[in-house]
mmCIF file of C-alpha atoms and ligand atoms in Angstrom:
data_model
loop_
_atom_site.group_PDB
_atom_site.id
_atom_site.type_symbol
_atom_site.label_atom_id
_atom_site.label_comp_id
_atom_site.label_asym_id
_atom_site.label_seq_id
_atom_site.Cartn_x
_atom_site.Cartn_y
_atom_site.Cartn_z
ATOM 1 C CA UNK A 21 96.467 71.258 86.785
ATOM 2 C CA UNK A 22 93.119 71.049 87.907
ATOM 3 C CA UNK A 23 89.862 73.051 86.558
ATOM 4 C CA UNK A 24 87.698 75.638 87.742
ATOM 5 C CA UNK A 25 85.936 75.791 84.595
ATOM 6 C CA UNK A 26 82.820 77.626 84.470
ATOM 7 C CA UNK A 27 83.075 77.878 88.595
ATOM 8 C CA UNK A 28 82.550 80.990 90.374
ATOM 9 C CA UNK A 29 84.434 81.494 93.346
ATOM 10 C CA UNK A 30 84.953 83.887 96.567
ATOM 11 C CA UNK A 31 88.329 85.025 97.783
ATOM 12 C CA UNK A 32 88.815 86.926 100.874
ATOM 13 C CA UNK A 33 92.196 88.319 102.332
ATOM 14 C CA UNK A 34 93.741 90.077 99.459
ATOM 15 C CA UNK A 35 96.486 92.915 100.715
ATOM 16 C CA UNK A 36 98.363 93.256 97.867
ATOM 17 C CA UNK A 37 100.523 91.030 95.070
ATOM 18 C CA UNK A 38 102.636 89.230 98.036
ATOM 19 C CA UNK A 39 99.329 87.926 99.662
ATOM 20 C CA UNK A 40 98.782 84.498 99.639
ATOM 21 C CA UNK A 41 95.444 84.724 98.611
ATOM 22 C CA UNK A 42 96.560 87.148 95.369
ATOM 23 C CA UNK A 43 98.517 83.661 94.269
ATOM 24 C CA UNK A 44 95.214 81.604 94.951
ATOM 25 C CA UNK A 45 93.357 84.092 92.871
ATOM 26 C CA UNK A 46 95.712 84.051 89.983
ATOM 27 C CA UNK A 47 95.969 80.350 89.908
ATOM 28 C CA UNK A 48 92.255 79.909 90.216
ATOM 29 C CA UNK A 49 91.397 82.190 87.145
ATOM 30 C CA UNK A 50 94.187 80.721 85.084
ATOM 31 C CA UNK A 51 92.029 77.390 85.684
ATOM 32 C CA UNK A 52 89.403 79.148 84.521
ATOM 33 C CA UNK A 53 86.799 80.210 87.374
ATOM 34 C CA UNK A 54 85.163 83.975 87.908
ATOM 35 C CA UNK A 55 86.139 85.677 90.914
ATOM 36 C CA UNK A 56 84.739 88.198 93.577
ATOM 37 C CA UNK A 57 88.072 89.385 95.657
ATOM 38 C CA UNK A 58 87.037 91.382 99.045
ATOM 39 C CA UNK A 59 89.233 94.371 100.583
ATOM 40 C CA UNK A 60 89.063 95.279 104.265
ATOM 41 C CA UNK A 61 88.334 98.955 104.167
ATOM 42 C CA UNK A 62 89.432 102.040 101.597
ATOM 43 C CA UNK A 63 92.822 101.580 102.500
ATOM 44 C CA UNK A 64 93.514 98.295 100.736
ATOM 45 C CA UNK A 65 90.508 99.075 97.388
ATOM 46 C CA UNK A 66 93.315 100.332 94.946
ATOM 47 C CA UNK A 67 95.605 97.617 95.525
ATOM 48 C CA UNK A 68 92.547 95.164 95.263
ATOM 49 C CA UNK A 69 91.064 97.072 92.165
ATOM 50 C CA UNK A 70 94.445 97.291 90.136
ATOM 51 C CA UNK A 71 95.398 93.258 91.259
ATOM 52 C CA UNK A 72 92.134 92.519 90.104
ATOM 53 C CA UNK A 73 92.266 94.205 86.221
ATOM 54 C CA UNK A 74 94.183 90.927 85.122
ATOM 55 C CA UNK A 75 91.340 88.977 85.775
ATOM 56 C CA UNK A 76 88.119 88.070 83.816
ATOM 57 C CA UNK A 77 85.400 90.680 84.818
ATOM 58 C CA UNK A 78 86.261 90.257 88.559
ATOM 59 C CA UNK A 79 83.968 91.241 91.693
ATOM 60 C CA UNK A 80 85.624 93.285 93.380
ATOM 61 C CA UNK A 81 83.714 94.638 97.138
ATOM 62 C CA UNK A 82 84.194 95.285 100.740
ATOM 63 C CA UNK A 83 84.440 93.178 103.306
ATOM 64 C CA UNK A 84 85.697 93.757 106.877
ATOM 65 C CA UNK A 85 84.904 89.915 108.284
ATOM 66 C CA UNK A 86 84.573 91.487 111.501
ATOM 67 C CA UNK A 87 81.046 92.574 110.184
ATOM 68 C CA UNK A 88 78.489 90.744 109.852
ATOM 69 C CA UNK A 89 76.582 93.354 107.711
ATOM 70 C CA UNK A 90 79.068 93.295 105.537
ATOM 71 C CA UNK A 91 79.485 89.331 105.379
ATOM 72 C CA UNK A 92 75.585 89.899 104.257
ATOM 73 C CA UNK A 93 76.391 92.654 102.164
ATOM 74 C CA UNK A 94 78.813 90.309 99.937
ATOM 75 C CA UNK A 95 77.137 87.491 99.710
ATOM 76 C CA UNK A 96 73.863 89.282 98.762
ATOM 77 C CA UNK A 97 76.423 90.727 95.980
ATOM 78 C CA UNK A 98 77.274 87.697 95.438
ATOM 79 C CA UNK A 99 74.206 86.267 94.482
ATOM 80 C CA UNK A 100 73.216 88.855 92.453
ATOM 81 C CA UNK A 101 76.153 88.601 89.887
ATOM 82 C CA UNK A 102 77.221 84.965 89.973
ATOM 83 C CA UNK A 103 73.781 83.087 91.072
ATOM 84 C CA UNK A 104 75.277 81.048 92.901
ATOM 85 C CA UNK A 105 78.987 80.066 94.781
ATOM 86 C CA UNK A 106 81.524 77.204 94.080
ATOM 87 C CA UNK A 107 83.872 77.863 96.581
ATOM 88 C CA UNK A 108 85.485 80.140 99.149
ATOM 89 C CA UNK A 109 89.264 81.469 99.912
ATOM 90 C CA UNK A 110 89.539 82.312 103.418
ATOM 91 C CA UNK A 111 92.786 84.001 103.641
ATOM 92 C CA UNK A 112 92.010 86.878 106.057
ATOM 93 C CA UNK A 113 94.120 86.839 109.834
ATOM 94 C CA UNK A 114 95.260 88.851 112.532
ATOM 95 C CA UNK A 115 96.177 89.850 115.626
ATOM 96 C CA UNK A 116 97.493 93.371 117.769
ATOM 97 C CA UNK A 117 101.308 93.764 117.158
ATOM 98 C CA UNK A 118 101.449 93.922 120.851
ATOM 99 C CA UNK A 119 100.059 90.813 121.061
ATOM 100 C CA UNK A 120 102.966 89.281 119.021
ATOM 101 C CA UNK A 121 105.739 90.711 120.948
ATOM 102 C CA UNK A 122 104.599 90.594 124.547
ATOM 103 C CA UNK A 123 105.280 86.961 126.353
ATOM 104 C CA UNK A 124 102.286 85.024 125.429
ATOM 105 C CA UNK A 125 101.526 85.417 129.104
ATOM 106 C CA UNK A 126 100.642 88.636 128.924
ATOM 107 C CA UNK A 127 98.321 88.332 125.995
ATOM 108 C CA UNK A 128 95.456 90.444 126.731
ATOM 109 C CA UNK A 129 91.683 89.606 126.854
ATOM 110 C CA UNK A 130 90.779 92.114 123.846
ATOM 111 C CA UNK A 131 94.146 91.140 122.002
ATOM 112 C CA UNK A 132 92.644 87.660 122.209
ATOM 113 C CA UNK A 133 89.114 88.526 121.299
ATOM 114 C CA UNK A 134 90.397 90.194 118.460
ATOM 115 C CA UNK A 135 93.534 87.624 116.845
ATOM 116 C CA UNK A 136 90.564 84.388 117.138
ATOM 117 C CA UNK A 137 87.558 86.901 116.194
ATOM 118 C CA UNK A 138 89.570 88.110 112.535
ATOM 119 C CA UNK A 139 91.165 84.818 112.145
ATOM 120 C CA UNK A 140 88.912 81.914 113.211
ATOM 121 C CA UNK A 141 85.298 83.068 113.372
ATOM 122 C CA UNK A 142 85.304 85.033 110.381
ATOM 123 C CA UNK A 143 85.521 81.041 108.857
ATOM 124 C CA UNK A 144 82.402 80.555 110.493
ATOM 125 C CA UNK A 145 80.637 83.295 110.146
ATOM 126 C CA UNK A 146 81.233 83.629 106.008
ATOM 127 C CA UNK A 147 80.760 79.621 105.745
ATOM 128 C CA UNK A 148 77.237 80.630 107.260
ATOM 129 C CA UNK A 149 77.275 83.031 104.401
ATOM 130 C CA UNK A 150 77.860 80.803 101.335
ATOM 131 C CA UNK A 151 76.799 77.886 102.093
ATOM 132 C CA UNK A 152 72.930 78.718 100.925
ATOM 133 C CA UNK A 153 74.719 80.418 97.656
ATOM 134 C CA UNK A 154 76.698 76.705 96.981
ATOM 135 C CA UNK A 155 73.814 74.548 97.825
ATOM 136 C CA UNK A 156 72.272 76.116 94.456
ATOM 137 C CA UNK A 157 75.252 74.408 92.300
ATOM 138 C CA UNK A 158 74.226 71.436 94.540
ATOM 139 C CA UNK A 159 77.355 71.860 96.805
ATOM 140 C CA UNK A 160 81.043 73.541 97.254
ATOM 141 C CA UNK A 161 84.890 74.000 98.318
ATOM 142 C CA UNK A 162 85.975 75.981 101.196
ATOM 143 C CA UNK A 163 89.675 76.459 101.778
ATOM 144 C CA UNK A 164 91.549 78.442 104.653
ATOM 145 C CA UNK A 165 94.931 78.910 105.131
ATOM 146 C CA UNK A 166 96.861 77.828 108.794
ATOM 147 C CA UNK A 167 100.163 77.171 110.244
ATOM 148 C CA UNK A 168 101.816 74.984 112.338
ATOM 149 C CA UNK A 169 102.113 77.373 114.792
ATOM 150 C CA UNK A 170 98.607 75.531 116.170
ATOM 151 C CA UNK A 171 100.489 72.589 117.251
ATOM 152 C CA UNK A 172 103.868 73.823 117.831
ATOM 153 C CA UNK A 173 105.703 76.347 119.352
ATOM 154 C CA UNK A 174 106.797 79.559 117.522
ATOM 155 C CA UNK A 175 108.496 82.267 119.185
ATOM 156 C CA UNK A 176 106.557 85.117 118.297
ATOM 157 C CA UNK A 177 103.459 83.254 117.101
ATOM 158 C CA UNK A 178 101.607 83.642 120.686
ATOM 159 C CA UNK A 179 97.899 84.252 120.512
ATOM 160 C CA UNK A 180 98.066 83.566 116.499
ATOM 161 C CA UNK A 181 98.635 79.920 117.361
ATOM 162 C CA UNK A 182 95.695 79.667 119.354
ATOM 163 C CA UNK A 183 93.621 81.253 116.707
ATOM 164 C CA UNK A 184 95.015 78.826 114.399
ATOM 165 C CA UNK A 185 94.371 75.663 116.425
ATOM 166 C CA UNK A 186 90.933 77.337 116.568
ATOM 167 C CA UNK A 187 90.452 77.538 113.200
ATOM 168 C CA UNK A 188 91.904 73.994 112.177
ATOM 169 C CA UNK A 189 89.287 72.426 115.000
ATOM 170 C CA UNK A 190 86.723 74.982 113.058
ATOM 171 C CA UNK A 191 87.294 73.242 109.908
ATOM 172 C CA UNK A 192 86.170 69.829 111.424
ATOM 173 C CA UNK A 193 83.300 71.245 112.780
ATOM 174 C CA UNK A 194 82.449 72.631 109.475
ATOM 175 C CA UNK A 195 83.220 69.775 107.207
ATOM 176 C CA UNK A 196 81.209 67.220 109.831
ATOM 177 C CA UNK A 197 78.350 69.964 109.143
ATOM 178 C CA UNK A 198 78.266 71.059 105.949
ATOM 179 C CA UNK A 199 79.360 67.637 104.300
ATOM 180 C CA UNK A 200 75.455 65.905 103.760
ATOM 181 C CA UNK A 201 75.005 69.575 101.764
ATOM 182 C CA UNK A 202 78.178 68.342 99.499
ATOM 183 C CA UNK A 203 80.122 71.317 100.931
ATOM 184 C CA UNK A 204 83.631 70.420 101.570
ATOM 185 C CA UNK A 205 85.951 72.649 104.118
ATOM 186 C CA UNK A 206 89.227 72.050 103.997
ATOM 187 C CA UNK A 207 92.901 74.145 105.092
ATOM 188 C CA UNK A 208 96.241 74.305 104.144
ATOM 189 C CA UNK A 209 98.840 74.932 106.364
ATOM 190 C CA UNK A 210 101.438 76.720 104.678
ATOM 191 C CA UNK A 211 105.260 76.992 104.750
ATOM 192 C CA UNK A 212 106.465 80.608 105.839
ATOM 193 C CA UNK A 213 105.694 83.092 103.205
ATOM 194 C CA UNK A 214 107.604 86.628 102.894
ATOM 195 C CA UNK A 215 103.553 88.997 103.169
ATOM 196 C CA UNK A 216 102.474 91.268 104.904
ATOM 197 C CA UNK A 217 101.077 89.771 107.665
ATOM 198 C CA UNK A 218 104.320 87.515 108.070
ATOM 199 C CA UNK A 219 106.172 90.596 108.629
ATOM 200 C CA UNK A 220 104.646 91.622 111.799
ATOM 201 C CA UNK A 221 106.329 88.360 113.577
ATOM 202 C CA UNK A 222 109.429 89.462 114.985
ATOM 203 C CA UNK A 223 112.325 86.804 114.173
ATOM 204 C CA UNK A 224 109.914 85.721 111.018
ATOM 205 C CA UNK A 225 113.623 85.971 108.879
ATOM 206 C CA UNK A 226 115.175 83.409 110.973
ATOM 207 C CA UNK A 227 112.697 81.286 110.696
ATOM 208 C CA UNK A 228 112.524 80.963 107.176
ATOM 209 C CA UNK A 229 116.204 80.459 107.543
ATOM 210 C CA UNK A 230 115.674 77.109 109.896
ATOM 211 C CA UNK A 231 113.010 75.771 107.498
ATOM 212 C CA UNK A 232 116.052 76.086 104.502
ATOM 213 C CA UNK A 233 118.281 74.619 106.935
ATOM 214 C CA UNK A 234 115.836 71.834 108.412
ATOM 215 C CA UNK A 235 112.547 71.144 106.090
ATOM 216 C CA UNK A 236 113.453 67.778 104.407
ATOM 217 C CA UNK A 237 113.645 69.824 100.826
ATOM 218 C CA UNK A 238 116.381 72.178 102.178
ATOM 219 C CA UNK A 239 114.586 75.260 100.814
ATOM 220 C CA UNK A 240 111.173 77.451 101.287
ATOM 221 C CA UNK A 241 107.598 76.969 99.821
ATOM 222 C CA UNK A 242 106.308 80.040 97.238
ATOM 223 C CA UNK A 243 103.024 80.942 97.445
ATOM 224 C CA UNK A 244 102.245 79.838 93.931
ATOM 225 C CA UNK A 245 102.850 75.974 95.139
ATOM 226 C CA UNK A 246 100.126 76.850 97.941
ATOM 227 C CA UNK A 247 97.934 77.944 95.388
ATOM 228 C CA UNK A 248 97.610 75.253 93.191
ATOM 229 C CA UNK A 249 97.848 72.987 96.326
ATOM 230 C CA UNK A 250 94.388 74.978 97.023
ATOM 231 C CA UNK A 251 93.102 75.070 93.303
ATOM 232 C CA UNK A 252 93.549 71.501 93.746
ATOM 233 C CA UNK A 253 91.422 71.204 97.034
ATOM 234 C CA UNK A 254 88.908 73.799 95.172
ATOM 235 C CA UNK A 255 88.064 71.724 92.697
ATOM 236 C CA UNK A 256 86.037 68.420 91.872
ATOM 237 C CA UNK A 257 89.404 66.370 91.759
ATOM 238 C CA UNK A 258 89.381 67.056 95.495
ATOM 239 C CA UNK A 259 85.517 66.098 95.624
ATOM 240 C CA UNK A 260 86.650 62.755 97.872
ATOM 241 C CA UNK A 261 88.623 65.164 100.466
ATOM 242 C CA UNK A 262 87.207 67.360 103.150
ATOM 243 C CA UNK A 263 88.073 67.876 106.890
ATOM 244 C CA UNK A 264 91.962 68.124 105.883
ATOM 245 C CA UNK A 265 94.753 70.227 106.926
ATOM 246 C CA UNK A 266 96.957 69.718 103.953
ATOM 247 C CA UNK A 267 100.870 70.276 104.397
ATOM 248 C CA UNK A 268 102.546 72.709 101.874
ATOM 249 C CA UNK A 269 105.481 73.222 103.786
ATOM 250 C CA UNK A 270 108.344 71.364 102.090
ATOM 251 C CA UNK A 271 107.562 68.709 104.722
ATOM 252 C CA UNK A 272 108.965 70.877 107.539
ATOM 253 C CA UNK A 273 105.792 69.327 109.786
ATOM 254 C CA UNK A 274 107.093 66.186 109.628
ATOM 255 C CA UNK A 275 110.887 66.559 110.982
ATOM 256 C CA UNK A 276 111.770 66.054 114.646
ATOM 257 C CA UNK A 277 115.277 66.212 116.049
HETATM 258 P P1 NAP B 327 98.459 89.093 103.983
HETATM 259 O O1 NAP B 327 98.765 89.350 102.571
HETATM 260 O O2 NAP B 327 98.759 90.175 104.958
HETATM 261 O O3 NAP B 327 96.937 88.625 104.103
HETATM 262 C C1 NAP B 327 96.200 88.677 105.311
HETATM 263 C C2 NAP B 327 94.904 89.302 104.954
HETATM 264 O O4 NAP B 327 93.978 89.305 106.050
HETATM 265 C C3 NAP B 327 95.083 90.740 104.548
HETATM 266 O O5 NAP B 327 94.398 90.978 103.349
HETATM 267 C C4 NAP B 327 94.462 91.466 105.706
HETATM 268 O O6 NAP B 327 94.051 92.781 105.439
HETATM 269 C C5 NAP B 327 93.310 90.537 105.974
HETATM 270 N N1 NAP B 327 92.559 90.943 107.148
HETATM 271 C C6 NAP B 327 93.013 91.279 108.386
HETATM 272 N N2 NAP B 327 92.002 91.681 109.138
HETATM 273 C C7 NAP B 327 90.877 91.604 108.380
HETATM 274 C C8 NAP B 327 89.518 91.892 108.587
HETATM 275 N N3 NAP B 327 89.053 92.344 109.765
HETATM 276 N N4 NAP B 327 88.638 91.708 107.565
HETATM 277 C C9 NAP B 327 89.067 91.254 106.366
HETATM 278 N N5 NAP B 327 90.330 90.963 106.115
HETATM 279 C C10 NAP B 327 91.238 91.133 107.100
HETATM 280 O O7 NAP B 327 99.265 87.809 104.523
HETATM 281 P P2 NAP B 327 99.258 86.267 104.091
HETATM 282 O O8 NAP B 327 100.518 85.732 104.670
HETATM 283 O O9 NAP B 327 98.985 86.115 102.648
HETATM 284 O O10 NAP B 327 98.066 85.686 104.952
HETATM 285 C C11 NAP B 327 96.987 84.945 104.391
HETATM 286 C C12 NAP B 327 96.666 83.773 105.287
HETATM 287 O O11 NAP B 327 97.738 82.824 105.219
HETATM 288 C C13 NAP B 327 96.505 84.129 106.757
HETATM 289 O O12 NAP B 327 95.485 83.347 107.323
HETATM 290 C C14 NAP B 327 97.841 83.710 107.329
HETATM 291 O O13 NAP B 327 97.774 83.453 108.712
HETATM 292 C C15 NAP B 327 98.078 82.451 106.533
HETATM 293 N N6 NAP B 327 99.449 81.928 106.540
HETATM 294 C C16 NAP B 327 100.486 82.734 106.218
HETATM 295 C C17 NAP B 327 101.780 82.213 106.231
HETATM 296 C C18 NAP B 327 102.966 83.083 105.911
HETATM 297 O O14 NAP B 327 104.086 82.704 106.251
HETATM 298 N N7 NAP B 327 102.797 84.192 105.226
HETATM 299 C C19 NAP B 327 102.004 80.862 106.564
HETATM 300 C C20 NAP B 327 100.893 80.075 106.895
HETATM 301 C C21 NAP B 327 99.619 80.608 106.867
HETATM 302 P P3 NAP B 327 94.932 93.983 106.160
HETATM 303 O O15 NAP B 327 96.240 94.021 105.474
HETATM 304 O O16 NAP B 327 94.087 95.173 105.985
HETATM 305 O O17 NAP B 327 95.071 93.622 107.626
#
């Protein structure tokens, strides 16, 4: 496995122990880095709090990436405790249930605004954020988390896919940027995961049944193989790679009829 010794890093998008970002957090400490983990709003700071006990003296802090005050809020935070950033987990998405079960023709202007505000800008927005706290360790890892559902069709995906296409193209933009400051922004796109957010996708069961049936390893990813697929990309064995949407979908991308 690779190391995150001595590295100090941000995650963002923790719900609870079935989040994909919980498994990148875990993974990350176990190779050795100091965290700060967000929660969006009271609602989710006990689940946060409690995940985060296992962990070495965690930050743990708000952080709706809707708000820009906030965004602020962290990194200042941030800065204050750690001196400085390695790298950032972007794991935060959404978009209006309505959104998701409507005909994508009918997605709506706010449900829109919304699904690529949460789910692609906030990339943007927190890369702005960080990147002054990672030019201090003289540069940094960002990794966000996609789907294929930005190239493809998913029944159900709708407006999520164009957030996701958004963010992938986001990434480039980024990495093009951000790459003379030794900052590195990279995404996975991941397999269909059992979370939270997965559940609000109507038919989400059958498709984790097709990717069994179809993916060329007959079976689904876990989110611990995304996470060390993203400890990987977080750390300096990755320092060659940036710009990337890496696969960790038990090759499902690659299979056509
Ligand atoms: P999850 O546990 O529900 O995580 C999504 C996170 O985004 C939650 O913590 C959610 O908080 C947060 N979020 C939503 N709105 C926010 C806001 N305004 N500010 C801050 N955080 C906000 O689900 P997950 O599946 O692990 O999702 C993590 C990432 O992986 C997402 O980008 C998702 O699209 C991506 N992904 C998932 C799969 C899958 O099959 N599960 C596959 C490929 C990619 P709330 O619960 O409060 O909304």
């Amino acid at each position: 496995m690779a190391s995150l010794a001595g590295a100090h890093g941000l995650v963002v998008g923790v719900a609870n122990r079935r989040s994909i970002s919980w498994a990148i957090a875990r993974a990350a400490g176990a190779a050795g880095a100091r965290l700060a983990l967000t929660y969006q709003g009271e609602r989710l700071e006990d689940n946060v709090r409690e995940l985060s006990e296992t962990l070495e003296s965690p930050l743990v802090l708000p952080c709706d990436v809707t708000s820009d005050q906030q965004i602020a809020e962290v990194a200042a935070a941030v800065e204050r405790e750690f001196g400085g950033l390695d790298f950032l987990v972007h794991g935060a998405a959404f978009a209006p249930k309505a959104e998701l079960d409507a005909p994508f023709l009918e997605t709506s202007r706010e449900g829109f605004r919304i699904a690529l505000d949460v789910s692609a800008y906030s990339l943007v927005a927190l890369a702005r954020a960080v990147a002054p706290l990672m030019d201090r360790r003289g540069g940094g890892s960002i990794v966000t988390l996609t789907y294929l559902g930005s190239q493809r069709v998913f029944t159900g995906y709708n407006v999520m896919g164009v957030a996701k296409a958004a963010l992938e193209s986001a990434v480039r933009y980024l990495a093009a940027e951000l790459g003379p400051r030794n900052i590195r922004v990279n995404a996975i796109s991941a397999g269909p995961i059992k979370t939270l957010a997965a559940m609000g996708i109507t038919g989400f069961s059958d498709i984790l049944h097709v990717y069994r049936e179809r993916a060329p390893m007959r079976r689904n990813v876990d989110a611990a193989e995304v996470a060390d697929a993203a400890v990987f990309l977080l750390s300096p064995a990755a320092r060659g790679i940036t710009g990337e949407i890496v696969h960790v979908d038990v090759g499902f991308h690659v299979v056509g009829i």
